[in-house]
Amino acid sequence: MGTGTVAPSATRTSACHWLSRGNLKILLDCGPGALHRLAEFGLPWHQVTHVVLSHFHPDHWGELPMLVYALKYTTVPSRTEPLVILGPPGVVRLVRRSHRATDRGCSTPGSPFGILDVRDGDPFPLDAE
């Protein structure tokens, strides 16, 4: 969906990759412009199951609060599936701070929310399906 940088571009969007297999729908990074690109390509962004953040540069996670807001306010019927966010150590703190900064907007009533710091050597938890 995007391989650009933080520098504005009319033709490139910040980092975001869509991976899908069966019911598993993963965003690898969620940089600015990601949601519009997903919609442009007709991908079911509202069915995303996991967001995996590679690191904390804003061009890799900056649209994550927008994704959560979109899932909270624009899906009909309301979303009930959990959204799992994975990232390097510090991702739990990042999401909690975003939650507070957006007036508790990073929570989705009726939809569970999982956040996990992944460290080197940890088993990758996506095989829990």
Coordinates of N, CA, C and O in Angstrom, one line a residue:
M1 N 0.8 -1.2 0.0 CA 0.0 0.0 0.0 C 0.9 1.2 0.0 O 0.5 2.2 -0.6
G2 N 2.0 1.2 0.6 CA 2.9 2.3 0.7 C 4.3 1.9 1.0 O 4.5 1.0 1.9
T3 N 5.3 2.6 0.4 CA 6.7 2.3 0.7 C 7.4 3.6 0.8 O 8.6 3.7 0.8
G4 N 6.7 4.7 0.9 CA 7.3 6.0 1.0 C 7.9 6.3 2.4 O 8.0 5.5 3.3
T5 N 8.3 7.5 2.5 CA 8.9 8.0 3.8 C 8.0 9.0 4.4 O 6.9 9.3 4.0
V6 N 8.5 9.7 5.4 CA 7.8 10.8 6.1 C 7.7 12.0 5.1 O 6.8 12.8 5.3
A7 N 8.5 12.1 4.1 CA 8.4 13.2 3.2 C 7.1 13.2 2.3 O 6.8 12.1 1.8
P8 N 6.4 14.2 2.3 CA 5.1 14.2 1.5 C 5.4 14.0 0.1 O 6.4 14.4 -0.5
S9 N 4.5 13.2 -0.5 CA 4.6 12.9 -2.0 C 3.2 12.7 -2.5 O 2.3 12.1 -1.9
A10 N 3.0 13.2 -3.7 CA 1.7 13.0 -4.4 C 1.6 11.6 -5.0 O 0.4 11.2 -5.3
T11 N 2.6 10.8 -5.0 CA 2.5 9.5 -5.6 C 2.9 8.3 -4.7 O 2.7 7.2 -5.1
R12 N 3.4 8.6 -3.5 CA 3.8 7.6 -2.6 C 3.2 7.8 -1.2 O 3.2 8.9 -0.8
T13 N 2.8 6.7 -0.6 CA 2.2 6.8 0.7 C 3.3 6.2 1.7 O 4.1 5.4 1.3
S14 N 3.2 6.6 2.9 CA 4.1 6.0 4.0 C 3.9 4.5 4.1 O 3.0 3.9 3.6
A15 N 4.8 3.9 4.9 CA 4.9 2.5 5.0 C 3.6 1.8 5.4 O 2.9 2.2 6.4
C16 N 3.1 0.8 4.6 CA 2.0 0.0 5.0 C 1.9 -1.2 4.0 O 2.0 -0.9 2.7
H17 N 1.9 -2.4 4.5 CA 1.8 -3.6 3.6 C 0.6 -4.4 4.1 O 0.4 -4.6 5.3
W18 N -0.1 -5.0 3.2 CA -1.3 -5.8 3.5 C -0.9 -7.2 3.2 O -0.5 -7.6 2.1
L19 N -1.1 -8.1 4.2 CA -0.9 -9.5 4.0 C -2.2 -10.2 4.4 O -2.8 -9.9 5.5
S20 N -2.7 -11.2 3.6 CA -3.9 -11.8 3.9 C -3.9 -13.3 3.5 O -3.4 -13.6 2.5
R21 N -4.4 -14.1 4.4 CA -4.6 -15.5 4.1 C -5.8 -16.0 5.0 O -5.7 -16.0 6.2
G22 N -6.8 -16.4 4.3 CA -8.0 -16.8 5.0 C -8.6 -15.7 5.8 O -8.7 -14.6 5.3
N23 N -8.8 -16.0 7.1 CA -9.4 -15.0 8.0 C -8.3 -14.0 8.6 O -8.7 -13.1 9.3
L24 N -7.1 -14.3 8.3 CA -6.0 -13.6 8.9 C -5.7 -12.4 7.9 O -5.4 -12.6 6.8
K25 N -5.8 -11.2 8.4 CA -5.6 -10.0 7.6 C -4.7 -9.0 8.4 O -5.1 -8.5 9.5
I26 N -3.5 -8.9 7.9 CA -2.4 -8.2 8.7 C -2.0 -6.9 8.0 O -1.8 -6.9 6.7
L27 N -1.8 -5.9 8.7 CA -1.1 -4.7 8.2 C 0.2 -4.7 8.8 O 0.4 -4.7 10.1
L28 N 1.3 -4.6 8.0 CA 2.6 -4.5 8.4 C 2.9 -3.0 8.3 O 3.0 -2.5 7.2
D29 N 2.9 -2.3 9.4 CA 3.0 -0.9 9.6 C 1.7 -0.2 9.1 O 0.9 -0.8 8.5
C30 N 1.5 1.0 9.6 CA 0.3 1.7 9.3 C 0.6 3.2 9.3 O 0.2 4.0 10.1
G31 N 1.4 3.6 8.2 CA 1.8 5.0 8.1 C 0.7 5.9 7.5 O -0.3 5.4 7.1
P32 N 0.9 7.2 7.6 CA -0.1 8.1 7.0 C -0.5 7.8 5.6 O 0.4 7.5 4.7
G33 N -1.8 7.8 5.3 CA -2.3 7.5 4.0 C -2.7 6.1 3.8 O -3.3 5.7 2.8
A34 N -2.4 5.2 4.8 CA -2.6 3.8 4.7 C -4.1 3.5 4.4 O -4.4 2.7 3.5
L35 N -5.0 4.1 5.2 CA -6.4 3.7 5.0 C -7.0 4.1 3.7 O -7.7 3.4 3.1
H36 N -6.6 5.3 3.2 CA -7.0 5.7 1.8 C -6.5 4.8 0.8 O -7.2 4.4 -0.2
R37 N -5.3 4.3 0.9 CA -4.7 3.4 -0.1 C -5.4 2.0 0.0 O -5.7 1.4 -1.1
L38 N -5.7 1.5 1.2 CA -6.5 0.3 1.3 C -7.8 0.4 0.6 O -8.2 -0.5 -0.1
A39 N -8.5 1.5 0.8 CA -9.8 1.7 0.2 C -9.6 1.9 -1.3 O -10.4 1.3 -2.1
E40 N -8.6 2.6 -1.7 CA -8.4 2.7 -3.2 C -8.2 1.4 -3.9 O -8.7 1.2 -5.0
F41 N -7.6 0.4 -3.2 CA -7.3 -0.9 -3.8 C -8.5 -1.9 -3.5 O -8.4 -3.0 -3.9
G42 N -9.5 -1.4 -2.8 CA -10.7 -2.2 -2.5 C -10.4 -3.3 -1.5 O -11.1 -4.4 -1.5
L43 N -9.4 -3.2 -0.7 CA -9.1 -4.2 0.3 C -10.0 -4.0 1.6 O -10.3 -2.9 1.9
P44 N -10.4 -5.1 2.2 CA -11.3 -5.0 3.3 C -10.6 -4.5 4.6 O -10.5 -5.3 5.6
W45 N -10.2 -3.3 4.7 CA -9.5 -2.7 5.8 C -10.3 -2.9 7.1 O -9.6 -3.1 8.2
H46 N -11.6 -2.9 7.1 CA -12.4 -3.1 8.3 C -12.3 -4.5 8.8 O -12.8 -4.7 9.9
Q47 N -11.7 -5.4 8.1 CA -11.5 -6.8 8.6 C -10.1 -7.1 9.1 O -9.8 -8.2 9.4
V48 N -9.3 -6.1 9.2 CA -7.9 -6.3 9.7 C -7.9 -7.0 11.0 O -8.7 -6.6 11.9
T49 N -7.1 -8.0 11.2 CA -7.1 -8.7 12.5 C -5.8 -8.4 13.3 O -5.9 -8.4 14.5
H50 N -4.7 -8.0 12.6 CA -3.5 -7.7 13.3 C -2.8 -6.5 12.7 O -2.8 -6.3 11.4
V51 N -2.2 -5.7 13.5 CA -1.3 -4.6 13.0 C 0.1 -4.9 13.6 O 0.2 -5.1 14.8
V52 N 1.1 -5.1 12.8 CA 2.4 -5.3 13.2 C 3.3 -4.1 12.9 O 3.4 -3.7 11.7
L53 N 3.8 -3.5 13.9 CA 4.6 -2.3 13.7 C 6.1 -2.7 13.8 O 6.5 -3.4 14.7
S54 N 6.8 -2.3 12.7 CA 8.2 -2.7 12.7 C 9.1 -1.8 13.6 O 10.1 -2.3 14.2
H55 N 8.8 -0.5 13.7 CA 9.5 0.4 14.6 C 8.6 1.6 14.8 O 7.5 1.7 14.2
F56 N 9.1 2.6 15.5 CA 8.3 3.7 15.9 C 8.5 5.0 15.2 O 8.1 6.1 15.7
H57 N 9.0 5.0 14.0 CA 9.1 6.2 13.2 C 7.6 6.6 12.9 O 6.9 5.7 12.5
P58 N 7.2 7.8 12.9 CA 5.8 8.2 12.6 C 5.3 7.7 11.3 O 4.1 7.5 11.1
D59 N 6.2 7.6 10.3 CA 5.7 7.1 9.0 C 5.4 5.6 9.0 O 5.0 5.1 7.9
H60 N 5.6 5.0 10.1 CA 5.3 3.5 10.2 C 4.1 3.2 11.1 O 3.6 2.2 11.1
W61 N 3.7 4.2 12.0 CA 2.6 4.0 12.9 C 1.6 5.1 12.9 O 0.6 5.0 13.5
G62 N 1.9 6.2 12.3 CA 1.1 7.4 12.4 C -0.4 7.3 12.2 O -1.2 8.1 12.7
E63 N -0.8 6.4 11.4 CA -2.2 6.3 11.1 C -2.9 5.2 11.9 O -4.1 5.0 11.8
L64 N -2.2 4.6 12.9 CA -2.9 3.6 13.7 C -4.1 4.2 14.5 O -5.1 3.6 14.5
P65 N -4.0 5.4 15.1 CA -5.2 5.9 15.8 C -6.3 6.2 14.8 O -7.5 5.9 15.2
M66 N -6.0 6.5 13.6 CA -7.1 6.7 12.6 C -7.8 5.4 12.2 O -9.0 5.3 12.1
L67 N -7.0 4.3 12.1 CA -7.5 3.0 11.9 C -8.5 2.6 13.0 O -9.6 2.1 12.7
V68 N -8.0 2.8 14.2 CA -8.9 2.4 15.4 C -10.2 3.2 15.4 O -11.3 2.7 15.6
Y69 N -10.1 4.5 15.1 CA -11.3 5.4 15.0 C -12.2 4.9 13.9 O -13.4 4.8 14.1
A70 N -11.6 4.6 12.7 CA -12.4 4.1 11.6 C -13.1 2.8 12.0 O -14.3 2.6 11.6
L71 N -12.4 1.9 12.6 CA -13.1 0.6 13.0 C -14.2 0.9 14.1 O -15.2 0.2 14.1
K72 N -14.0 1.9 14.9 CA -14.9 2.2 16.0 C -16.2 2.9 15.4 O -17.3 2.6 15.8
Y73 N -16.0 3.8 14.5 CA -17.1 4.7 14.1 C -17.7 4.4 12.7 O -18.8 5.0 12.4
T74 N -17.1 3.6 11.9 CA -17.6 3.5 10.5 C -17.9 2.1 10.1 O -18.4 1.9 8.9
T75 N -17.7 1.1 10.9 CA -18.1 -0.2 10.5 C -19.5 -0.5 10.8 O -20.0 -0.3 11.9
V76 N -20.3 -1.0 9.9 CA -21.7 -1.4 10.1 C -21.9 -2.8 9.5 O -21.6 -3.1 8.4
P77 N -22.3 -3.8 10.4 CA -22.5 -3.6 11.8 C -21.2 -3.4 12.6 O -20.2 -3.6 12.0
S78 N -21.4 -3.0 13.8 CA -20.2 -2.7 14.7 C -19.3 -3.9 14.7 O -19.7 -5.0 14.8
R79 N -18.0 -3.6 14.7 CA -17.0 -4.7 14.8 C -17.0 -5.4 16.2 O -17.1 -4.7 17.2
T80 N -16.9 -6.7 16.2 CA -16.8 -7.4 17.4 C -15.5 -8.3 17.5 O -15.2 -8.7 18.6
E81 N -14.8 -8.4 16.4 CA -13.6 -9.2 16.4 C -12.5 -8.4 17.1 O -12.4 -7.2 16.9
P82 N -11.6 -9.1 17.7 CA -10.4 -8.4 18.4 C -9.5 -7.8 17.3 O -9.3 -8.4 16.2
L83 N -8.8 -6.7 17.7 CA -7.7 -6.2 16.9 C -6.5 -6.4 17.8 O -6.4 -6.0 18.9
V84 N -5.5 -7.0 17.2 CA -4.2 -7.3 17.9 C -3.1 -6.4 17.3 O -3.0 -6.4 16.1
I85 N -2.4 -5.7 18.2 CA -1.3 -4.9 17.7 C 0.0 -5.4 18.3 O 0.1 -5.7 19.5
L86 N 0.9 -5.7 17.4 CA 2.2 -6.3 17.8 C 3.3 -5.3 17.4 O 3.2 -4.6 16.4
G87 N 4.3 -5.2 18.2 CA 5.5 -4.4 17.9 C 6.6 -4.6 18.8 O 6.6 -5.4 19.7
P88 N 7.7 -3.9 18.5 CA 8.9 -4.0 19.4 C 8.6 -3.5 20.8 O 7.6 -2.8 21.0
P89 N 9.5 -3.8 21.7 CA 9.3 -3.3 23.1 C 9.0 -1.8 23.1 O 9.6 -1.0 22.4
G90 N 7.9 -1.4 23.8 CA 7.4 0.0 23.8 C 6.1 0.2 23.1 O 5.5 1.2 23.2
V91 N 5.6 -0.8 22.4 CA 4.4 -0.7 21.6 C 3.2 -0.6 22.6 O 2.3 0.2 22.3
V92 N 3.2 -1.2 23.7 CA 2.1 -1.1 24.7 C 2.1 0.3 25.2 O 1.0 0.9 25.2
R93 N 3.2 0.9 25.5 CA 3.3 2.3 26.0 C 2.8 3.2 24.9 O 2.0 4.2 25.2
L94 N 3.2 3.0 23.7 CA 2.8 3.9 22.6 C 1.3 3.9 22.4 O 0.7 4.9 22.3
V95 N 0.7 2.7 22.4 CA -0.8 2.6 22.2 C -1.5 3.2 23.4 O -2.5 3.9 23.2
R96 N -1.0 3.0 24.6 CA -1.7 3.6 25.8 C -1.6 5.1 25.7 O -2.6 5.8 26.0
R97 N -0.5 5.6 25.3 CA -0.4 7.1 25.2 C -1.3 7.6 24.1 O -1.9 8.7 24.3
S98 N -1.3 6.9 23.0 CA -2.3 7.4 21.9 C -3.7 7.3 22.4 O -4.5 8.2 22.1
H99 N -4.0 6.3 23.2 CA -5.4 6.2 23.8 C -5.7 7.4 24.6 O -6.8 8.0 24.5
R100 N -4.8 7.8 25.5 CA -5.0 9.0 26.3 C -5.1 10.2 25.5 O -5.9 11.1 25.8
A101 N -4.2 10.4 24.5 CA -4.1 11.6 23.7 C -5.3 11.8 22.8 O -5.7 12.9 22.5
T102 N -6.0 10.7 22.5 CA -7.2 10.8 21.6 C -8.5 10.7 22.4 O -9.5 10.3 21.9
D103 N -8.4 11.1 23.7 CA -9.6 11.2 24.6 C -10.2 9.8 24.7 O -11.4 9.6 24.5
R104 N -9.4 8.8 24.9 CA -9.8 7.4 25.0 C -10.3 6.8 23.7 O -11.1 5.9 23.7
G105 N -10.0 7.5 22.6 CA -10.5 7.0 21.3 C -9.9 5.8 20.8 O -10.4 5.2 19.8
C106 N -8.8 5.3 21.3 CA -8.2 4.1 20.8 C -8.7 2.9 21.5 O -8.1 1.8 21.6
S107 N -10.0 2.9 22.0 CA -10.6 1.7 22.5 C -11.9 1.5 21.6 O -12.5 2.5 21.2
T108 N -12.2 0.3 21.4 CA -13.4 0.0 20.6 C -14.4 -0.8 21.4 O -14.2 -1.9 21.7
P109 N -15.4 -0.1 21.9 CA -16.4 -0.8 22.7 C -17.0 -2.0 22.0 O -17.3 -2.0 20.8
G110 N -17.1 -3.1 22.7 CA -17.6 -4.4 22.1 C -16.5 -5.1 21.3 O -16.8 -6.2 20.8
S111 N -15.4 -4.5 21.1 CA -14.3 -5.2 20.3 C -13.1 -5.3 21.2 O -12.5 -4.2 21.5
P112 N -12.6 -6.5 21.6 CA -11.4 -6.6 22.4 C -10.2 -6.0 21.6 O -10.1 -6.0 20.4
F113 N -9.2 -5.7 22.4 CA -8.0 -5.0 21.9 C -6.9 -5.7 22.6 O -6.8 -5.8 23.8
G114 N -5.9 -6.2 21.8 CA -4.7 -6.8 22.4 C -3.5 -6.1 21.9 O -3.4 -5.7 20.7
I115 N -2.6 -5.9 22.8 CA -1.3 -5.2 22.4 C -0.2 -6.1 23.0 O -0.3 -6.5 24.2
L116 N 0.9 -6.3 22.2 CA 1.9 -7.2 22.7 C 3.3 -6.6 22.3 O 3.5 -6.4 21.1
D117 N 4.2 -6.4 23.2 CA 5.6 -6.1 22.9 C 6.3 -7.4 22.5 O 6.2 -8.4 23.3
V118 N 6.8 -7.5 21.3 CA 7.5 -8.7 20.9 C 9.0 -8.4 21.0 O 9.6 -7.5 20.5
R119 N 9.7 -9.3 21.7 CA 11.2 -9.2 21.9 C 11.9 -10.3 21.1 O 11.3 -11.3 20.7
D120 N 13.1 -10.1 20.8 CA 13.9 -11.1 20.1 C 13.8 -12.5 20.8 O 13.9 -12.5 22.1
G121 N 13.5 -13.5 20.1 CA 13.4 -14.8 20.7 C 12.0 -15.2 21.1 O 11.8 -16.4 21.4
D122 N 11.1 -14.2 21.2 CA 9.7 -14.5 21.6 C 9.1 -15.3 20.5 O 9.3 -15.0 19.3
P123 N 8.2 -16.3 20.8 CA 7.4 -16.9 19.7 C 6.5 -15.9 19.1 O 5.9 -15.1 19.8
F124 N 6.3 -15.9 17.8 CA 5.4 -15.0 17.2 C 4.0 -15.5 17.4 O 3.7 -16.6 17.0
P125 N 3.1 -14.7 18.0 CA 1.8 -15.2 18.5 C 0.7 -15.4 17.4 O -0.4 -15.7 17.8
L126 N 1.0 -15.2 16.1 CA 0.0 -15.2 15.1 C -0.5 -16.6 14.9 O -1.5 -16.8 14.2
D127 N 0.2 -17.7 15.3 CA -0.2 -19.0 15.0 C -1.3 -19.5 16.0 O -1.6 -20.6 16.0
A128 N -1.8 -18.6 16.8 CA -2.8 -19.0 17.8 C -4.2 -19.1 17.2 O -5.1 -19.5 17.9
E129 N -4.3 -18.9 15.9 CA -5.6 -19.0 15.3 C -6.2 -20.4 15.2 O -5.6 -21.4 15.0

